[in-house]
Each structure stands twice: as structure tokens, then as C-alpha cells.
Short mmCIF file of C-alpha atoms in Angstrom, two decimals:
data_model
loop_
_atom_site.label_atom_id
_atom_site.label_comp_id
_atom_site.label_asym_id
_atom_site.label_seq_id
_atom_site.Cartn_x
_atom_site.Cartn_y
_atom_site.Cartn_z
CA MET X 28 16.29 136.85 122.14
CA THR X 29 19.06 134.28 122.30
CA ASP X 30 20.00 133.20 118.77
CA LEU X 31 21.86 129.93 118.23
CA THR X 32 21.55 129.89 114.45
CA GLY X 33 24.56 128.13 112.96
CA ARG X 34 25.58 126.58 116.26
CA VAL X 35 25.85 122.83 116.78
CA ALA X 36 24.99 121.16 120.07
CA VAL X 37 25.32 117.72 121.61
CA VAL X 38 22.78 116.91 124.32
CA SER X 39 23.17 113.61 126.15
CA GLY X 40 20.19 111.92 127.74
CA ALA X 41 18.01 113.92 125.37
CA GLY X 42 15.34 111.34 124.64
CA ARG X 43 13.05 112.22 127.51
CA GLY X 44 12.42 114.68 130.32
CA ILE X 45 14.76 117.61 130.82
CA GLY X 46 17.21 116.41 128.16
CA ARG X 47 14.44 116.31 125.58
CA ALA X 48 13.37 119.80 126.63
CA HIS X 49 16.98 121.00 126.22
CA ALA X 50 17.20 119.57 122.70
CA LEU X 51 13.87 121.06 121.61
CA HIS X 52 14.71 124.43 123.15
CA LEU X 53 18.11 124.67 121.45
CA ALA X 54 16.57 123.64 118.13
CA ARG X 55 13.92 126.36 118.44
CA LEU X 56 16.74 128.87 118.91
CA GLY X 57 18.35 127.70 115.67
CA ALA X 58 20.96 125.15 116.75
CA ALA X 59 21.50 121.83 115.03
CA VAL X 60 21.28 119.16 117.72
CA VAL X 61 22.79 115.72 118.16
CA VAL X 62 20.14 114.04 120.30
CA ASN X 63 21.91 111.37 122.31
CA ASP X 64 20.00 108.73 124.27
CA ILE X 65 20.54 105.00 124.59
CA GLY X 66 16.93 104.40 125.63
CA VAL X 67 17.23 102.95 129.13
CA GLY X 68 15.17 103.25 132.26
CA VAL X 69 16.14 105.44 135.21
CA ASN X 70 17.89 102.43 136.79
CA GLY X 71 19.99 101.84 133.68
CA ALA X 72 18.01 98.81 132.52
CA GLU X 73 17.64 98.47 128.77
CA THR X 74 14.34 99.13 127.06
CA ALA X 75 13.17 98.56 123.51
CA GLU X 76 12.35 102.22 122.94
CA ASN X 77 14.24 104.62 120.66
CA PRO X 78 13.55 108.01 122.22
CA ALA X 79 16.43 109.81 120.46
CA SER X 80 14.87 109.19 117.04
CA ASP X 81 11.49 110.34 118.34
CA VAL X 82 12.96 113.68 119.45
CA VAL X 83 14.81 114.07 116.15
CA ALA X 84 11.52 113.54 114.31
CA GLU X 85 9.86 116.13 116.53
CA ILE X 86 12.58 118.68 115.79
CA SER X 87 12.48 117.91 112.07
CA ARG X 88 8.71 118.37 111.90
CA ALA X 89 9.18 121.83 113.41
CA GLY X 90 11.70 122.72 110.71
CA GLY X 91 14.85 122.18 112.76
CA ARG X 92 17.96 120.10 112.23
CA ALA X 93 18.79 117.11 114.39
CA THR X 94 20.55 113.76 114.33
CA ALA X 95 20.04 110.79 116.63
CA SER X 96 22.86 109.14 118.56
CA THR X 97 22.55 105.96 120.59
CA ASP X 98 26.15 105.70 121.79
CA SER X 99 26.78 105.55 125.53
CA VAL X 100 28.53 108.40 127.33
CA ALA X 101 29.65 105.85 129.92
CA THR X 102 32.62 104.84 127.76
CA ALA X 103 35.39 106.84 126.14
CA ASP X 104 34.57 105.26 122.78
CA GLY X 105 30.93 106.25 123.17
CA GLY X 106 31.74 109.84 124.09
CA GLY X 107 34.10 110.09 121.14
CA ALA X 108 31.51 108.64 118.77
CA ILE X 109 28.92 111.22 119.85
CA VAL X 110 31.31 114.10 119.19
CA ASP X 111 32.48 112.56 115.91
CA LEU X 112 28.86 112.34 114.76
CA ALA X 113 28.35 116.05 115.36
CA LEU X 114 31.50 116.91 113.42
CA ARG X 115 30.66 114.53 110.59
CA GLU X 116 27.07 115.71 110.21
CA TYR X 117 27.50 119.44 110.82
CA GLY X 118 31.23 120.20 110.57
CA ARG X 119 31.56 121.85 113.97
CA LEU X 120 30.66 121.59 117.64
CA ASP X 121 29.88 124.60 119.80
CA ILE X 122 27.80 123.29 122.69
CA VAL X 123 27.86 120.21 124.91
CA ILE X 124 25.10 119.64 127.44
CA HIS X 125 25.68 116.52 129.51
CA ASN X 126 22.31 115.52 130.90
CA ALA X 127 22.39 111.71 130.74
CA GLY X 128 21.86 110.02 134.04
CA ILE X 129 20.61 107.06 135.97
CA ILE X 130 19.85 106.78 139.66
CA GLY X 131 20.54 103.78 141.84
CA ALA X 132 19.79 103.78 145.54
CA GLY X 133 20.55 101.46 148.39
CA PRO X 134 22.30 101.18 151.75
CA VAL X 135 26.00 101.95 151.38
CA ALA X 136 27.10 98.65 152.92
CA THR X 137 24.93 96.41 150.77
CA GLN X 138 24.27 98.15 147.46
CA PRO X 139 25.99 96.14 144.71
CA TRP X 140 29.27 97.76 143.74
CA GLU X 141 28.45 97.44 140.06
CA ASP X 142 25.38 99.63 140.61
CA ILE X 143 27.54 102.32 142.22
CA GLU X 144 30.04 102.12 139.36
CA ALA X 145 27.25 102.39 136.79
CA VAL X 146 25.98 105.63 138.33
CA MET X 147 29.49 107.11 138.37
CA ALA X 148 30.13 105.96 134.81
CA VAL X 149 27.15 107.80 133.36
CA HIS X 150 27.15 110.99 135.42
CA LEU X 151 30.79 111.78 136.15
CA HIS X 152 32.80 109.66 133.72
CA GLY X 153 30.29 110.54 131.01
CA ALA X 154 31.07 114.21 131.50
CA TYR X 155 34.76 113.47 131.11
CA HIS X 156 34.24 111.36 127.98
CA LEU X 157 32.25 114.07 126.20
CA ILE X 158 34.50 116.92 127.29
CA ARG X 159 37.77 115.17 126.44
CA ALA X 160 36.44 114.43 122.96
CA ALA X 161 35.00 117.91 122.38
CA TRP X 162 37.69 120.08 123.99
CA PRO X 163 40.27 120.04 121.14
CA THR X 164 37.64 121.15 118.61
CA MET X 165 36.35 123.90 120.89
CA ALA X 166 39.87 125.08 121.72
CA ALA X 167 40.81 125.24 118.03
CA ALA X 168 37.69 127.30 117.31
CA ASN X 169 38.25 129.46 120.42
CA PHE X 170 34.64 128.93 121.37
CA GLY X 171 32.72 126.42 123.42
CA ARG X 172 29.89 126.28 125.89
CA ILE X 173 29.62 123.27 128.19
CA VAL X 174 26.74 122.68 130.60
CA LEU X 175 27.06 119.80 133.04
CA THR X 176 24.05 118.57 134.96
CA SER X 177 24.49 118.53 138.71
CA SER X 178 21.72 118.16 141.29
CA GLY X 179 20.38 119.31 144.62
CA ALA X 180 21.56 115.86 145.72
CA ILE X 181 24.94 117.50 146.41
CA PHE X 182 23.36 118.63 149.68
CA GLY X 183 22.72 115.00 150.61
CA HIS X 184 20.30 112.39 149.33
CA PRO X 185 19.31 109.46 151.56
CA LEU X 186 20.41 106.13 150.05
CA ALA X 187 21.34 107.74 146.69
CA HIS X 188 24.92 108.28 147.85
CA ALA X 189 26.52 107.36 144.53
CA TYR X 190 24.27 109.78 142.67
CA ALA X 191 25.04 112.53 145.18
CA ALA X 192 28.78 111.86 145.02
CA ALA X 193 28.79 111.94 141.22
CA LYS X 194 26.83 115.19 141.12
CA ALA X 195 29.21 116.77 143.65
CA GLY X 196 32.08 115.65 141.45
CA ILE X 197 30.48 117.56 138.58
CA ILE X 198 30.89 120.78 140.57
CA GLY X 199 34.62 120.23 141.12
CA LEU X 200 35.11 119.29 137.47
CA THR X 201 33.25 122.39 136.33
CA LYS X 202 35.33 124.73 138.45
CA SER X 203 38.64 123.13 137.52
CA LEU X 204 38.02 123.12 133.77
CA ALA X 205 36.84 126.73 133.84
CA LEU X 206 40.22 127.64 135.31
CA GLU X 207 42.00 125.52 132.68
CA ALA X 208 40.22 127.34 129.85
CA GLU X 209 40.87 130.72 131.43
CA ALA X 210 44.58 129.97 131.86
CA ALA X 211 44.81 128.90 128.21
CA GLY X 212 43.08 132.08 127.07
CA ILE X 213 40.33 130.25 125.20
CA ASP X 214 36.65 131.14 125.16
CA ILE X 215 35.28 127.93 126.59
CA LYS X 216 32.72 128.60 129.30
CA ILE X 217 31.69 125.66 131.47
CA ASN X 218 28.98 125.77 134.11
CA ALA X 219 26.90 123.31 136.12
CA LEU X 220 23.11 123.28 136.27
CA ALA X 221 21.12 121.64 139.07
CA PRO X 222 17.63 121.36 137.58
CA ILE X 223 14.24 120.61 138.98
CA GLY X 224 11.53 119.36 136.66
CA ALA X 225 8.79 116.79 136.21
CA THR X 226 10.86 113.88 134.93
CA ARG X 227 11.03 110.15 135.52
CA MET X 228 13.65 110.77 138.22
CA ALA X 229 11.61 113.38 140.09
CA ARG X 230 9.72 112.21 143.16
CA ASP X 231 5.92 112.14 142.97
CA GLU X 232 5.80 114.44 146.01
CA GLN X 233 7.85 117.04 144.12
CA LYS X 234 5.62 116.84 141.07
CA SER X 235 2.48 117.26 143.17
CA ARG X 236 3.81 120.19 145.19
CA TRP X 237 5.38 122.13 142.33
CA GLY X 238 2.68 121.41 139.75
CA GLU X 239 3.11 123.24 136.45
CA LEU X 240 6.25 124.94 137.78
CA MET X 241 7.95 121.57 137.19
CA ASP X 242 7.75 122.04 133.40
CA PRO X 243 11.17 120.85 132.14
CA ASP X 244 11.24 123.62 129.53
CA ALA X 245 11.62 126.15 132.35
CA VAL X 246 14.97 124.55 133.12
CA SER X 247 15.97 124.56 129.46
CA ALA X 248 15.81 128.34 129.28
CA VAL X 249 18.64 128.41 131.83
CA ALA X 250 20.61 125.80 129.89
CA ALA X 251 20.10 127.78 126.68
CA TYR X 252 21.57 130.90 128.26
CA LEU X 253 24.57 128.97 129.59
CA ALA X 254 25.03 127.45 126.12
CA SER X 255 24.90 130.78 124.31
CA PRO X 256 27.57 133.31 123.32
CA GLN X 257 25.81 135.69 125.73
CA CYS X 258 27.05 133.62 128.67
CA ARG X 259 30.16 135.24 130.13
CA VAL X 260 30.31 133.36 133.44
CA SER X 261 32.30 130.18 133.90
CA GLY X 262 33.02 127.77 136.72
CA GLU X 263 29.67 128.49 138.35
CA ALA X 264 26.78 126.30 139.44
CA PHE X 265 23.14 127.29 139.16
CA HIS X 266 19.78 125.98 140.27
CA GLY X 267 17.17 126.25 137.56
CA GLY X 268 13.49 125.42 137.40
CA GLY X 269 10.08 126.50 138.55
CA GLY X 270 10.57 130.00 137.17
CA HIS X 271 13.56 130.48 139.47
CA VAL X 272 17.31 130.73 138.87
CA SER X 273 19.92 131.05 141.60
CA ARG X 274 23.61 130.63 142.16
CA ILE X 275 24.95 127.67 144.12
CA VAL X 276 28.26 128.25 145.87
CA LEU X 277 30.97 126.45 147.77
CA GLY X 278 31.99 128.65 150.66
CA ILE X 279 34.21 128.62 153.71
CA GLY X 280 33.58 130.46 156.94
CA ARG X 281 36.04 132.56 158.95
CA GLY X 282 35.87 130.00 161.71
CA TRP X 283 37.83 130.29 164.93
CA ALA X 284 41.58 130.82 165.20
CA LYS X 285 43.55 130.24 168.38
CA GLY X 286 46.31 132.52 167.17
CA GLU X 287 49.06 130.10 168.14
CA PRO X 288 50.03 126.47 167.53
CA GLY X 289 48.80 123.69 169.76
CA ILE X 290 45.07 123.57 169.05
CA THR X 291 43.32 120.75 170.91
CA ALA X 292 40.12 118.78 170.46
CA GLY X 293 38.85 120.51 173.58
CA ASP X 294 39.44 123.90 171.96
CA ILE X 295 37.23 122.89 169.06
CA ALA X 296 34.47 121.70 171.37
CA THR X 297 34.61 124.98 173.27
CA HIS X 298 34.57 127.16 170.16
CA LEU X 299 32.29 125.08 167.93
CA THR X 300 29.72 127.87 167.66
CA GLU X 301 32.41 130.15 166.19
CA VAL X 302 33.63 127.37 163.90
CA MET X 303 30.09 126.95 162.54
CA ASP X 304 29.43 130.70 162.13
CA LEU X 305 29.03 131.73 158.48
CA ARG X 306 29.29 135.49 158.87
CA GLY X 307 31.86 136.80 156.40
CA LEU X 308 31.56 133.67 154.24
CA ALA X 309 34.29 133.45 151.59
CA ILE X 310 33.69 131.99 148.14
CA PRO X 311 37.12 131.13 146.72
CA LYS X 312 37.55 130.74 142.98
CA THR X 313 40.68 128.61 143.32
CA THR X 314 42.48 126.45 145.85
CA ASN X 315 45.06 129.20 146.27
CA GLU X 316 42.36 131.73 147.13
CA MET X 317 41.05 129.33 149.75
CA THR X 318 44.44 128.82 151.38
CA ASP X 319 45.23 132.55 151.23
CA PHE X 320 41.95 133.31 152.98
CA LEU X 321 42.58 130.72 155.68
CA TYR X 322 46.14 131.93 156.24
CA GLN X 323 44.98 135.51 156.66
CA VAL X 324 42.24 134.51 159.10
CA ALA X 325 44.54 132.19 161.07
CA THR X 326 47.23 134.88 161.39
CA GLY X 327 44.83 137.69 162.23
CA ARG X 328 45.35 139.56 158.98
CA SER X 329 42.52 141.17 157.06
CA ALA X 330 40.66 138.49 155.14
CA THR X 331 39.81 141.07 152.49
CA LEU X 332 43.38 140.69 151.22
CA SER X 333 42.36 137.35 149.77
CA GLY X 334 41.10 137.27 146.19
CA ALA X 335 38.13 135.23 147.38
CA GLU X 336 34.66 136.74 147.15
CA ILE X 337 33.52 137.69 150.65
CA ILE X 338 29.82 137.75 151.53
CA PRO X 339 29.37 140.50 154.17
CA THR X 340 26.17 139.17 155.69
CA GLU X 341 25.07 138.59 159.23
CA ALA X 342 24.40 134.97 158.38
CA ARG X 343 23.48 132.90 161.37
CA GLY X 344 25.82 129.98 161.92
CA ALA X 345 24.57 126.44 162.05
CA LYS X 346 23.45 125.32 165.47
CA ALA X 347 26.28 123.53 167.21
CA GLU X 348 25.62 120.23 168.90
CA SER X 349 26.85 120.18 172.48
#
């Protein structure tokens, strides 16, 4: 069993839904938890509720340790205050789970810009604010586990373009910071989690179709693993929920290479089926691995020389539009 006794965690957006489940799950495993939530609706509108204190009371009644925070991750001062609270109350910080989020949808040409900025501020900037505040402490202790919430929206979400863009940004941030920690030789593991659960943000159709599989606590088991010393992977993204866990990857196909300069738009139209083919998909860990792979393919060299992970499947390419 995963044991987090003695560990200290910050969980943002922990007053309800999946964030609440994360906080309760970590507390059951022995961690002291800073429960952060500013108590707003899914659209970012203020409410009069104080969900962070409610979750703290729930943890305390079960014999755990928790402290409420109502600072906003959307500002650098807020992110710093959340981390400072953890250090002041518990003297250390081992785990950061950034789960806070709002969703705003609308046509790209007419959605108010301030709504788009608000979504980015909570999801993507919020991740930065927490990580920048926590990183020095984790680096000094040579231990840290960071879990950033992404979403299936990275595959496209009609009208929720800002949300999708922010969640895609989380993936790039995760991968880049994992490389930074590795290069520095410090044991900070950072991964992204795209959850599915019965929350205020989930669509009614999802809740009806998935039923009890949408229990947010099923997602929290994945978060708990990623937040534990047992977790040895970093820079990865995972789907979690419904009793299912899977890896999400960014890959690049072998494509089509002319073998000489002077490629034309007509060449691409002619060879689009080959361009779209995903057989021999490469999963680069770094930008350099990506460019090495592409160079080797473009010059006719063996793509296995690249450090990128190669998936040797007979994957069917996407259907090309003529």
C-alpha cells in the first residue's frame, strides 16, 4: 500500500469534485494536506461557500491533518502564499497537485478576451505560480512530486478553445520541467493527469453513460501513485478514471520524404496518405530526439538511430481527404 505518512501536499481546487477526492485520498494515506479552494463556480464567478474549510473538517474528523487555503493560484502572490502556508504549518512540502480550474466557452471571435485570460490564468499560469514557489524547496530536499491536471480537451473541445489550449500547455510544461529536473540531478518527478469523473465540469451525458465508474476517487488513486515516492516516471501524461489508466503520448509519424530538396505543394497532395500514416510512430522525449528522428527519416537513414521511442505497430493512418 502506498504510504504518505510524514509527507505534505498542496492540492489546488480541492474544495469539491476531483480535487476534494485527491485531498481526502492523500490524507487517508497519511499526508498532511493544504486544501486550497477559493470557492467559485465553474465559470469563475464568486460564491459565498467555503468548501476548503469543509474538506479540512472532513479530514480532521477522520483523524487526518489538513489546513485550508483560500488564496488564488491565478496570481504569483497567491501561489506563493499557498506554498508558504504549507511550509509554515508543516515545515516541508513534498507534493503539489494542481487541480484548480474553471471552464469558459464561446465562439473564438466573440468570446470576451477577459474570459479567455481567466481560463489561462487558473489552469496554466496557476501551474507556473505553484511550481515556481515550490521548486526551490523541493530541489533543496532532493524530493518532489508534482501532478498537473490536463484534460481530454487536448484532443479538441468545441467552443472551449481556451480550456483546451491551457490543458495542452500543461503537457508541454510537464515535459519540459521533467527534463529540467533530470538535468539538475534532482528527484522531482512531474506528470500530467487527464481525469474523468462526476464533477461540476463533467457533462450530464458523461455522468449518465459512465455511471458509478465516474467516481472521482477512482482518479485520485492515480494521482496518489504519481504523488508517491513509488513513482519513478516523469514527463508523462496519463488518463485516469473509470477503473482505467493509460498513457497519453505526443508522437510523430515517419511521413513521406522526397529524398531531395524542392518539395512542392503538389507533392504533399499526392503523398498525403503516406504523410498521415502512423506506422512506426516515434515518441520523442526531447526536441532534439524529434529533430534527430526527422533528419534520419528525411535522409533515408535508419530511424532506430534516434533516441526516440518507436512504436512498431501496423497502425492505420488517418484517412486523407482528397
